[in-house]
Amino acid sequence: MLKTIGVLAHVDAGKTTFSEQLLYHTNSIQARGRVDHQDTFLDNHAIERARGITIFAEQGRMQIGDDTYTLIDTPGHVDFSPEMERAIRVMDYAIIIVSAVEGVQGHTETVWQLLRQYHVPTFFFINKIDREGADVNAVMAQLQKECSEDVLFINESLRSDYVSSQITEWLAERDELLLDSFLTESLDASTCLSSLQAMIKGERAFPCFIGSALKDIGIKEFIAQLPLLSATNYEKEAPFQGEVFKIRHDGHQRLTFIKALQGTLHVRDDFTLGVVTEKVTEIRIYNGNRFETVQEVSAGEIFAVKGLSQAQIGDVLGSSINPQPFELVPTLQAKVQYDGGQHIKDVLKTFRLLEAEEPTLRVIWNEKFQEIHVHIMGVIQLEVLREVLTNRFSLVITFGEPKILYLETIATTVTGYGHFEPLKHYAEVHLLMEPNTRGTGITFVNACHADDLSVGHQRLIEKHLFEREHHGLLTGYPITDIRFTLLTGRAHNKHTDGGDFREATFRALRQGLEQAKNVLLEPYYRFKLKAPNDFIGRMITDVQQAAGTFDAPILTEEHVLLTGRAPVATFMSYSTNFAAYTNGKGSLSLQFDGYDLCHNTAEVIAQIGYDKNVDPEYTSSSIFCAKGKGYSVPWQEAQEAMHCLR
């Protein structure tokens, strides 16, 4: 049976050490590495070893009984969490490592929520029980309170013929059929194990184990029970489908990492991506940085292929389904500063290559100013980027001060009108634009009748709405949370080309924005502050001055817990101040909490200085034709000039 299992945690919880122990005890590696010795098996990049943190999600392979496991060690630092999210999407099971000293931390909560969103069955391992200050009972209570009341503490070994009374009772409390058998004393171990396995798979049970990865306590016991508690069922006879979750480069060769979801893939199989058809020329199965080549792989396998240059992370090969968007998005943008010998366009090519490996970089090229900008999660990511560019590409790059990434939306419902009719061209588009629920993004509804516009042209309009991010009017930052409904449109049998509807669609969108009430959005954190009671006044004052909001403080005899929301712009550097005035006795966790109304809109608009009337990529006017010549109609008069009637 093929199983993919990921290891996730807050930074420094012991995740990589735990992974080393799993690989060692399953004879996948001959010696256990240590993070502080810079010799771990899966942290095999020089930058990871030098910094002592996991940056890239790498996989190892191990055999437990008849099952083959692909083990993915993921980054624990928030700056590299998109890499972690991409790995989560191909996991069959996950193990969350929690420190017995620190307990549930900020990134632990992010990991837990992502695993629930992607419906990945989850185990917990409370690590570092040998450390001073370790409190297993307190951490267990915290897991049951903040994650799920269905966290099940397993403190003795399970066997195919033995399940403890504690677990038997726990299962019976949650299943009426099991309860009947339990009351009649006919509930056997086999039934308990199969039921527990099904509840884990259905996310109704989350087993929790304890130990110390560094001292090799509890690891072998966990390994012994993993096959009993996990199972996969892949369709190997179905047509092949596989999700792309990682892209790397071996020299100049592009490696596309895929999780086979169903079917079998062979060398020389081909895929059509867009208008290009490409063949798989090599299949590799990786174990750390070592690999073996094979001629075919089947459902459940994790592997890399050569020959595919068009596949992007998130694509599902062999399926027509659109890629599912990722949850974690950068909130900062930084300008690339380069004064070296290469032409800036050659530097741009390098950043495009890195963008393929890390899509959240969202490399932006400003042709007018010959500038490159990248989207980032945090300043640590910029430091790693600098090292990658120096070590891998011999480029000495610096970055400007990171700036907040804003978004725009609308607060009123309007209809946007766009017409594009220079000589021998023709297209008209009417779009209803409505505010969407916050965080929904751009959505599309088609209410256009085929008698008004062909299905092909309707799909073309939808394609143009989603082919790129569209600038808002306030700052030029992307628009979001708008529901577009195609009402009607018009084409010409002779003069309409595909590009005409792109022009008309963009003009309709922009004309609608001109009519609407535009709103600026900024990213927010969900924060959790814990400190001695003496600091409650300072904490509340700081949150208020940061334009944040907070829930009622929770007071104990010694500590106060303050939770709430605050803009990233005002809170991104707060951890330093918080640590200073609490003398290191406080704890702060931050989670990205989506976008909401900007707290200082006028100030931001003035600072950015965007002029909607001189944006080279957009105009809100429409083009009509009379007497063989095209002429421009400003957005205020466009509706009256339209050819379609509604």
XYZ file of C-alpha atoms in Angstrom:
646
model
C 0.000 0.000 0.000
C 1.348 3.435 -0.968
C 0.943 6.229 1.586
C 2.143 9.840 1.642
C 2.582 11.261 5.115
C 3.745 14.765 5.983
C 5.427 16.124 9.098
C 4.420 19.660 10.095
C 5.053 21.951 13.041
C 5.806 25.403 14.334
C 9.478 26.250 13.866
C 11.825 24.530 16.375
C 9.249 22.008 17.593
C 11.552 19.150 16.506
C 9.970 18.254 13.187
C 13.165 17.499 11.225
C 14.668 15.486 14.098
C 11.453 13.452 14.255
C 11.654 12.795 10.495
C 15.282 11.645 10.852
C 14.230 9.129 13.489
C 11.432 7.731 11.314
C 13.807 7.240 8.380
C 16.491 5.696 10.585
C 14.224 3.192 12.308
C 12.791 2.060 8.959
C 16.344 1.537 7.588
C 15.958 4.283 4.988
C 19.114 5.982 6.274
C 22.135 4.467 8.015
C 22.773 7.292 10.494
C 20.625 9.960 12.120
C 21.566 13.527 11.338
C 21.056 16.507 13.627
C 19.993 20.041 12.775
C 22.742 21.527 14.931
C 25.310 19.282 13.242
C 24.097 20.410 9.778
C 23.887 16.828 8.508
C 20.170 15.969 8.368
C 19.000 13.824 5.465
C 16.056 15.901 4.244
C 17.482 19.380 4.980
C 20.061 18.769 2.261
C 20.322 22.302 0.843
C 23.321 24.329 1.976
C 21.110 27.273 2.970
C 18.925 25.049 5.169
C 21.907 23.532 6.927
C 23.570 26.903 7.476
C 20.395 28.457 8.922
C 19.213 25.387 10.813
C 15.655 25.615 9.438
C 13.659 23.738 6.824
C 12.988 25.906 3.768
C 12.074 23.383 1.067
C 9.607 20.500 1.339
C 11.649 17.387 0.567
C 10.631 13.755 0.604
C 12.151 10.498 1.822
C 10.930 6.925 1.415
C 10.500 4.281 4.045
C 9.088 0.775 4.298
C 6.946 -0.324 7.234
C 5.743 -3.886 6.811
C 4.072 -4.169 3.412
C 3.460 -0.422 3.139
C 5.669 2.079 1.309
C 5.599 5.590 2.764
C 6.672 8.841 1.161
C 7.632 11.095 4.067
C 7.512 14.853 3.407
C 9.349 17.167 5.796
C 7.829 20.653 5.482
C 9.013 24.151 6.466
C 7.962 25.358 9.902
C 8.763 29.047 9.410
C 5.817 31.223 8.397
C 7.820 32.856 5.563
C 7.919 29.502 3.758
C 4.401 28.348 4.580
C 3.215 28.345 0.917
C 5.723 25.525 0.313
C 4.129 23.723 3.238
C 0.608 24.256 1.863
C 1.536 22.813 -1.530
C 2.861 19.695 0.185
C -0.310 19.357 2.285
C -2.392 19.038 -0.885
C -0.704 15.736 -1.792
C -0.631 14.152 1.685
C -2.695 11.131 2.655
C -1.948 11.684 6.344
C -0.192 14.330 8.424
C 1.739 14.361 11.697
C 1.738 17.615 13.673
C 4.689 17.901 16.047
C 3.932 19.957 19.172
C 6.515 20.904 21.774
C 5.681 19.685 25.273
C 7.196 22.924 26.574
C 5.771 25.599 24.233
C 2.482 23.841 23.387
C 0.264 24.995 20.528
C 1.900 27.976 18.827
C 0.815 30.375 16.090
C 2.004 28.346 13.129
C 0.587 25.171 14.692
C -2.869 26.716 14.416
C -2.263 27.681 10.769
C -1.162 24.118 9.992
C -4.197 22.644 11.751
C -6.647 24.866 9.870
C -5.044 24.057 6.503
C -5.183 20.335 7.208
C -8.862 20.612 8.038
C -9.549 22.638 4.903
C -7.823 20.042 2.722
C -9.319 17.154 4.761
C -6.033 15.452 5.595
C -6.344 12.883 8.432
C -4.021 13.980 11.226
C -1.897 12.553 14.042
C -0.269 14.537 16.845
C 3.099 13.846 18.436
C 3.901 15.781 21.614
C 7.670 16.111 21.444
C 10.410 17.107 23.905
C 8.819 15.412 26.905
C 12.348 15.107 28.361
C 12.816 18.877 28.509
C 12.550 20.952 31.669
C 9.142 22.619 31.764
C 7.454 19.902 29.699
C 3.773 19.454 30.616
C 2.093 16.749 28.566
C -1.263 17.044 30.318
C -1.416 20.802 29.750
C -0.541 20.439 26.065
C -3.073 17.625 25.653
C -5.781 19.832 27.179
C -4.716 22.668 24.901
C -4.981 20.432 21.815
C -8.473 19.307 22.816
C -9.543 22.893 23.443
C -7.942 24.719 20.509
C -7.860 21.993 17.848
C -10.478 19.318 18.491
C -12.137 17.576 21.405
C -11.642 14.390 19.352
C -7.879 14.351 19.994
C -7.274 10.850 21.387
C -4.330 10.283 23.723
C -2.729 6.876 23.016
C -0.330 5.982 25.805
C 0.034 2.256 25.226
C 0.754 0.157 22.146
C -2.041 -1.035 19.900
C -1.865 -4.475 18.299
C -4.050 -6.274 15.816
C -5.281 -8.423 18.719
C -5.254 -5.858 21.502
C -6.843 -2.457 22.141
C -6.804 -0.914 25.622
C -10.008 -0.361 27.570
C -9.385 3.404 27.480
C -9.530 3.451 23.682
C -12.399 0.973 23.547
C -14.492 3.210 25.801
C -13.506 6.310 23.813
C -14.720 4.673 20.584
C -17.933 3.382 22.145
C -18.820 6.870 23.340
C -18.768 8.075 19.716
C -20.505 5.229 17.883
C -23.864 3.700 18.814
C -23.132 0.333 17.162
C -19.846 0.073 18.999
C -21.591 1.107 22.208
C -24.066 -1.778 21.894
C -21.200 -4.247 21.429
C -19.283 -2.666 24.275
C -22.215 -3.000 26.671
C -22.643 -6.681 25.749
C -18.869 -7.215 26.080
C -18.637 -8.436 22.468
C -16.489 -5.581 21.113
C -13.252 -7.159 19.868
C -9.887 -5.564 19.009
C -10.263 -6.049 15.269
C -13.540 -4.118 15.185
C -12.062 -1.372 17.354
C -9.046 -0.955 15.094
C -11.079 -0.877 11.883
C -13.479 1.638 13.443
C -10.636 3.816 14.722
C -8.956 3.697 11.320
C -12.214 4.796 9.667
C -12.716 7.607 12.205
C -9.170 8.858 11.603
C -9.773 8.793 7.857
C -13.065 10.644 8.355
C -11.434 13.286 10.594
C -13.461 12.202 13.613
C -10.431 11.013 15.592
C -6.961 12.525 15.904
C -4.577 10.162 17.742
C -1.915 11.791 19.903
C 1.393 10.166 20.876
C 4.205 11.434 23.088
C 7.985 11.136 23.126
C 11.287 12.840 22.463
C 12.676 12.796 18.944
C 16.120 13.893 20.107
C 16.328 11.189 22.800
C 14.609 8.564 20.610
C 11.698 8.112 23.019
C 8.324 6.947 21.641
C 9.451 6.824 18.002
C 9.521 3.051 17.504
C 6.157 2.749 19.247
C 4.671 5.326 16.870
C 6.106 3.534 13.812
C 4.688 0.192 14.953
C 1.165 1.589 15.180
C 1.145 3.693 12.011
C 0.169 0.808 9.636
C -2.710 -0.161 11.951
C -4.169 3.345 11.906
C -3.752 4.376 8.264
C -4.932 3.072 4.901
C -5.231 4.297 1.322
C -7.274 3.094 -1.630
C -6.170 4.345 -5.047
C -7.733 3.467 -8.427
C -4.819 2.129 -10.457
C -6.984 1.085 -13.421
C -8.492 4.542 -14.023
C -7.080 7.035 -16.567
C -4.018 8.793 -15.168
C -4.394 11.981 -13.141
C -1.673 13.644 -11.120
C -1.292 16.930 -9.220
C 1.827 19.040 -9.738
C 3.020 20.205 -6.304
C 6.654 21.164 -6.774
C 9.038 22.309 -9.513
C 12.809 22.139 -9.243
C 15.739 22.366 -11.668
C 18.578 19.873 -12.031
C 21.081 22.094 -13.801
C 19.171 23.279 -16.848
C 16.719 20.367 -16.687
C 13.265 21.117 -15.283
C 11.891 18.584 -12.810
C 8.133 18.495 -12.290
C 7.118 16.752 -9.041
C 3.739 15.026 -9.168
C 1.459 13.023 -6.888
C -0.354 10.327 -8.894
C -4.029 10.549 -7.905
C -5.245 7.684 -10.084
C -4.112 5.434 -12.928
C -0.599 4.728 -14.186
C 1.949 6.956 -15.923
C 4.590 5.620 -18.319
C 7.678 7.126 -19.867
C 6.733 8.608 -23.287
C 3.144 9.358 -22.186
C 2.141 12.848 -23.321
C 0.035 15.723 -22.019
C -1.510 18.673 -23.818
C -1.064 21.847 -21.811
C -2.684 24.814 -23.513
C -1.735 24.477 -27.177
C 1.483 22.544 -26.474
C 1.791 18.747 -26.269
C 4.784 17.420 -24.319
C 6.088 13.928 -23.548
C 7.383 12.538 -20.280
C 10.997 11.629 -21.063
C 12.093 10.379 -17.640
C 10.488 9.387 -14.333
C 12.410 9.673 -11.067
C 11.535 8.468 -7.578
C 13.397 10.525 -4.987
C 14.676 9.635 -1.541
C 16.266 12.804 -0.200
C 18.553 14.078 -2.949
C 19.065 10.566 -4.320
C 16.819 9.082 -6.964
C 16.175 6.044 -9.121
C 14.678 6.106 -12.608
C 11.670 3.919 -13.398
C 9.584 3.242 -16.481
C 6.181 3.711 -14.841
C 4.480 4.856 -11.640
C 0.996 4.180 -10.334
C -1.617 5.931 -8.187
C -0.411 6.952 -4.748
C 3.202 7.487 -5.807
C 5.208 10.716 -5.460
C 7.694 11.225 -8.286
C 9.415 13.701 -10.595
C 9.382 13.796 -14.384
C 11.434 15.428 -17.097
C 9.992 16.699 -20.360
C 7.165 18.911 -19.084
C 7.998 22.603 -19.357
C 4.449 24.029 -19.338
C 2.959 22.358 -16.250
C 2.510 24.741 -13.342
C 2.234 24.048 -9.618
C -1.390 23.248 -8.793
C -2.210 21.803 -12.245
C -3.952 18.416 -12.275
C -2.557 16.578 -15.293
C -5.057 14.425 -17.135
C -8.000 16.491 -15.867
C -9.923 19.453 -17.277
C -10.673 20.775 -13.775
C -9.262 24.231 -13.069
C -6.527 24.260 -10.403
C -7.783 24.884 -6.868
C -6.448 28.229 -5.548
C -4.056 28.261 -2.609
C -5.023 29.789 0.732
C -1.742 31.304 1.894
C -0.861 34.460 -0.017
C 1.942 37.011 0.434
C 1.109 40.318 2.068
C 4.313 42.171 1.134
C 5.997 43.365 -2.047
C 9.646 44.291 -2.553
C 11.548 45.973 -5.380
C 14.569 44.198 -6.862
C 17.693 46.369 -6.796
C 20.460 45.315 -9.202
C 23.500 47.177 -10.515
C 25.511 44.273 -11.923
C 26.777 43.474 -15.377
C 23.782 41.536 -16.707
C 20.956 43.259 -18.529
C 17.885 43.655 -16.348
C 15.855 41.504 -18.772
C 18.298 38.609 -18.174
C 17.832 39.084 -14.440
C 14.072 38.961 -15.056
C 14.476 35.549 -16.729
C 16.152 34.269 -13.576
C 13.286 35.533 -11.439
C 10.783 33.897 -13.808
C 12.554 30.588 -13.254
C 12.338 31.069 -9.482
C 8.675 32.035 -9.868
C 7.981 28.654 -11.474
C 9.442 27.015 -8.361
C 7.751 29.440 -5.948
C 4.535 30.768 -7.576
C 3.753 33.146 -4.695
C 6.706 35.318 -5.769
C 4.368 36.733 -8.427
C 7.213 38.448 -10.292
C 6.021 41.789 -11.693
C 7.849 43.514 -14.549
C 7.329 47.259 -14.983
C 8.289 47.976 -18.589
C 8.067 51.748 -18.221
C 10.508 51.971 -15.300
C 12.439 48.756 -16.132
C 11.791 47.456 -12.607
C 11.200 44.015 -11.093
C 8.986 43.543 -8.027
C 8.306 40.327 -6.125
C 5.637 39.282 -3.636
C 6.931 37.823 -0.378
C 5.722 36.399 2.931
C 8.364 38.107 5.092
C 11.887 39.457 5.421
C 13.451 36.025 6.090
C 12.268 34.960 2.643
C 14.103 37.954 1.145
C 17.306 36.931 2.918
C 17.010 33.391 1.529
C 16.247 34.761 -1.940
C 19.448 36.788 -1.847
C 21.442 33.693 -0.924
C 19.802 31.580 -3.645
C 20.516 34.221 -6.291
C 24.155 34.493 -5.201
C 24.912 30.785 -4.764
C 22.914 29.406 -7.658
C 23.025 32.167 -10.265
C 26.031 34.301 -9.195
C 23.761 37.357 -8.988
C 24.289 39.938 -6.270
C 20.808 41.309 -5.569
C 19.399 43.570 -2.885
C 15.763 44.417 -2.227
C 13.961 47.610 -1.317
C 12.015 47.976 1.905
C 9.035 45.560 1.780
C 5.688 47.270 1.257
C 2.182 46.125 2.092
C 0.186 44.480 -0.705
C -3.221 46.142 -0.862
C -6.340 45.025 -2.717
C -9.407 46.887 -3.953
C -13.057 45.999 -4.255
C -16.435 47.676 -4.726
C -19.205 48.451 -2.234
C -22.053 49.084 -4.706
C -23.662 47.189 -7.570
C -23.164 48.558 -11.080
C -23.277 47.487 -14.708
C -20.106 48.009 -16.696
C -20.273 48.687 -20.428
C -17.443 48.132 -22.879
C -17.425 48.625 -26.663
C -14.455 48.169 -29.004
C -15.061 49.127 -32.641
C -12.114 50.649 -34.447
C -12.235 50.053 -38.215
C -12.748 46.341 -39.036
C -13.069 45.320 -35.374
C -16.183 44.832 -33.260
C -17.096 43.624 -29.748
C -19.464 44.756 -27.017
C -19.754 43.487 -23.423
C -22.205 44.258 -20.596
C -21.080 43.093 -17.126
C -23.078 43.262 -13.908
C -20.630 43.851 -11.052
C -21.668 43.119 -7.454
C -19.752 43.090 -4.149
C -18.745 39.556 -3.162
C -18.410 38.180 0.347
C -15.038 39.191 1.793
C -12.397 36.655 0.863
C -14.399 35.092 -1.979
C -12.292 36.657 -4.723
C -13.468 37.080 -8.314
C -16.384 34.893 -9.404
C -18.269 34.666 -12.691
C -21.895 33.953 -13.636
C -23.134 33.706 -17.205
C -26.631 35.090 -17.831
C -26.102 35.789 -21.537
C -28.364 34.058 -24.034
C -26.768 32.224 -26.935
C -29.054 34.191 -29.309
C -27.225 37.367 -28.267
C -23.688 36.022 -28.232
C -22.200 32.671 -29.224
C -21.070 30.278 -26.503
C -17.503 30.596 -27.780
C -17.517 34.358 -27.353
C -19.120 34.036 -23.906
C -16.301 31.739 -22.801
C -13.790 34.161 -24.235
C -15.138 36.959 -22.018
C -14.900 34.706 -18.960
C -11.345 33.767 -19.901
C -10.289 37.420 -20.167
C -11.742 38.210 -16.737
C -9.541 35.537 -15.146
C -6.429 35.680 -17.323
C -4.763 38.319 -15.145
C -5.242 40.511 -12.115
C -7.059 43.755 -12.893
C -6.076 47.141 -11.500
C -8.367 49.046 -9.162
C -8.911 52.793 -9.499
C -7.651 53.934 -6.093
C -4.110 52.579 -6.007
C -3.695 50.351 -9.049
C -3.543 47.289 -6.806
C -5.582 44.216 -7.904
C -9.334 44.037 -7.488
C -10.959 41.205 -5.562
C -14.288 40.071 -4.070
C -16.406 41.009 -7.101
C -19.093 38.850 -8.670
C -19.247 39.385 -12.436
C -22.374 38.433 -14.353
C -22.250 38.503 -18.150
C -25.569 40.054 -19.133
C -25.211 40.339 -22.883
C -22.827 41.224 -25.639
C -22.518 41.536 -29.371
C -20.141 40.366 -32.086
C -19.874 40.927 -35.846
C -19.880 37.987 -38.234
C -17.063 39.455 -40.290
C -15.082 41.912 -38.200
C -14.863 40.344 -34.725
C -11.493 38.879 -33.736
C -10.613 37.186 -30.428
C -8.654 40.174 -29.178
C -11.661 42.440 -29.641
C -13.478 40.839 -26.719
C -10.415 41.238 -24.541
C -10.537 44.988 -25.212
C -14.286 45.213 -24.694
C -14.197 43.145 -21.493
C -11.425 45.225 -19.929
C -13.219 48.450 -20.858
C -16.502 47.169 -19.397
C -14.737 46.234 -16.163
C -13.062 49.601 -15.925
C -16.221 51.504 -16.804
C -18.039 49.649 -14.022
C -15.331 50.571 -11.518
C -15.724 54.238 -12.502
C -19.397 54.102 -11.488
C -18.960 52.064 -8.296
C -17.954 53.068 -4.806
C -14.380 51.744 -4.630
C -12.941 50.411 -1.379
C -9.323 49.795 -0.359
C -8.503 46.585 1.515
C -5.407 45.686 3.532
C -4.169 42.381 5.034
C -4.952 41.588 8.667
C -3.440 39.370 11.340
C -5.344 37.355 13.903
C -3.165 37.783 16.988
C -2.862 36.066 20.349
C -0.914 37.860 23.094
C -0.094 36.164 26.384
C 1.836 37.934 29.144
C 1.914 38.462 32.914
C -1.109 40.375 34.246
C 0.934 43.505 34.876
C 1.115 44.218 31.140
C -2.608 44.141 30.300
C -2.904 47.933 30.064
C 0.095 48.248 27.749
C -1.160 45.411 25.518
C -4.629 46.943 25.096
C -3.181 50.393 24.396
C -0.797 49.002 21.788
C -3.594 47.153 19.984
C -5.779 50.268 19.923
C -2.918 52.420 18.606
C -2.310 49.795 15.913
C -5.937 50.211 14.697
C -6.706 46.713 15.933
C -9.680 45.219 17.718
C -9.663 42.695 20.553
C -11.913 40.274 22.371
C -12.538 40.389 26.096
C -9.241 39.616 27.887
C -8.994 36.214 29.581
C -7.385 36.572 33.001
C -5.840 33.869 35.190
C -3.975 34.307 38.440
C -0.708 34.942 36.627
C -1.374 35.681 32.968
C -3.646 37.577 30.616
C -4.587 36.293 27.153
C -5.601 38.886 24.565
C -6.872 37.874 21.125
C -8.071 39.994 18.226
C -7.306 41.385 14.768
C -4.921 44.078 13.598
C -3.606 45.330 10.248
C -0.387 43.717 9.045
C 0.968 47.210 8.353
C 0.820 48.220 12.023
C 1.526 44.852 13.630
C 4.190 43.207 11.467
C 7.066 44.485 13.633
C 5.275 44.391 16.979
C 6.933 41.161 18.172
C 10.201 43.017 18.876
C 8.499 45.664 21.039
C 6.374 43.050 22.797
C 9.397 40.909 23.689
C 11.244 43.994 24.953
C 8.627 45.368 27.342
C 7.645 41.916 28.680
C 11.330 41.014 29.157
C 10.790 37.907 27.055
C 8.052 36.600 29.362
C 5.249 37.124 26.854
C 4.271 35.031 23.836
C 2.867 36.352 20.567
C 1.342 34.351 17.725
C 0.181 35.835 14.439
C -1.917 34.241 11.707
C -2.875 35.752 8.384
C -6.592 36.531 8.657
C -7.489 37.716 5.166
C -8.193 41.221 3.877
C -10.497 43.857 5.314
C -11.128 47.597 5.139
C -7.949 49.661 5.161
C -7.532 51.640 8.390
C -5.831 54.636 6.688
C -7.175 54.701 3.130
C -6.573 58.387 2.368
C -2.975 58.198 3.564
C -2.217 55.098 1.479
C -3.830 56.524 -1.676
C -1.820 59.732 -1.341
C 1.410 57.835 -0.719
C 1.007 55.530 -3.732
C -0.063 58.338 -6.054
C -1.719 56.148 -8.675
C -3.321 58.046 -11.578
C -6.163 56.001 -13.045
C -6.243 58.128 -16.196
C -2.709 57.320 -17.305
C -2.598 53.581 -16.637
C -1.075 52.196 -19.869
C -2.893 48.862 -19.491
C -6.433 50.146 -18.906
C -8.923 52.687 -20.107
C -12.566 53.159 -19.150
C -13.572 54.734 -22.452
C -15.116 52.824 -25.354
C -14.291 52.971 -29.046
C -17.060 53.354 -31.632
C -16.896 53.749 -35.400
C -18.516 56.332 -37.685
C -17.734 57.267 -41.278
C -14.876 54.775 -41.448
C -13.107 56.132 -38.371
C -12.946 55.075 -34.758
C -13.683 57.629 -32.038
C -13.512 57.516 -28.244
C -16.535 57.810 -25.948
C -15.758 58.601 -22.274
C -17.078 56.254 -19.607
C -19.803 58.688 -18.480
C -21.445 58.548 -21.933
C -20.721 54.902 -22.802
C -24.023 53.395 -21.649
C -26.105 55.610 -23.936
C -23.932 54.720 -26.930
C -24.138 50.937 -26.550
C -25.646 48.864 -29.354
C -27.193 46.157 -27.150
C -30.384 47.028 -25.325
C -31.142 45.699 -21.826
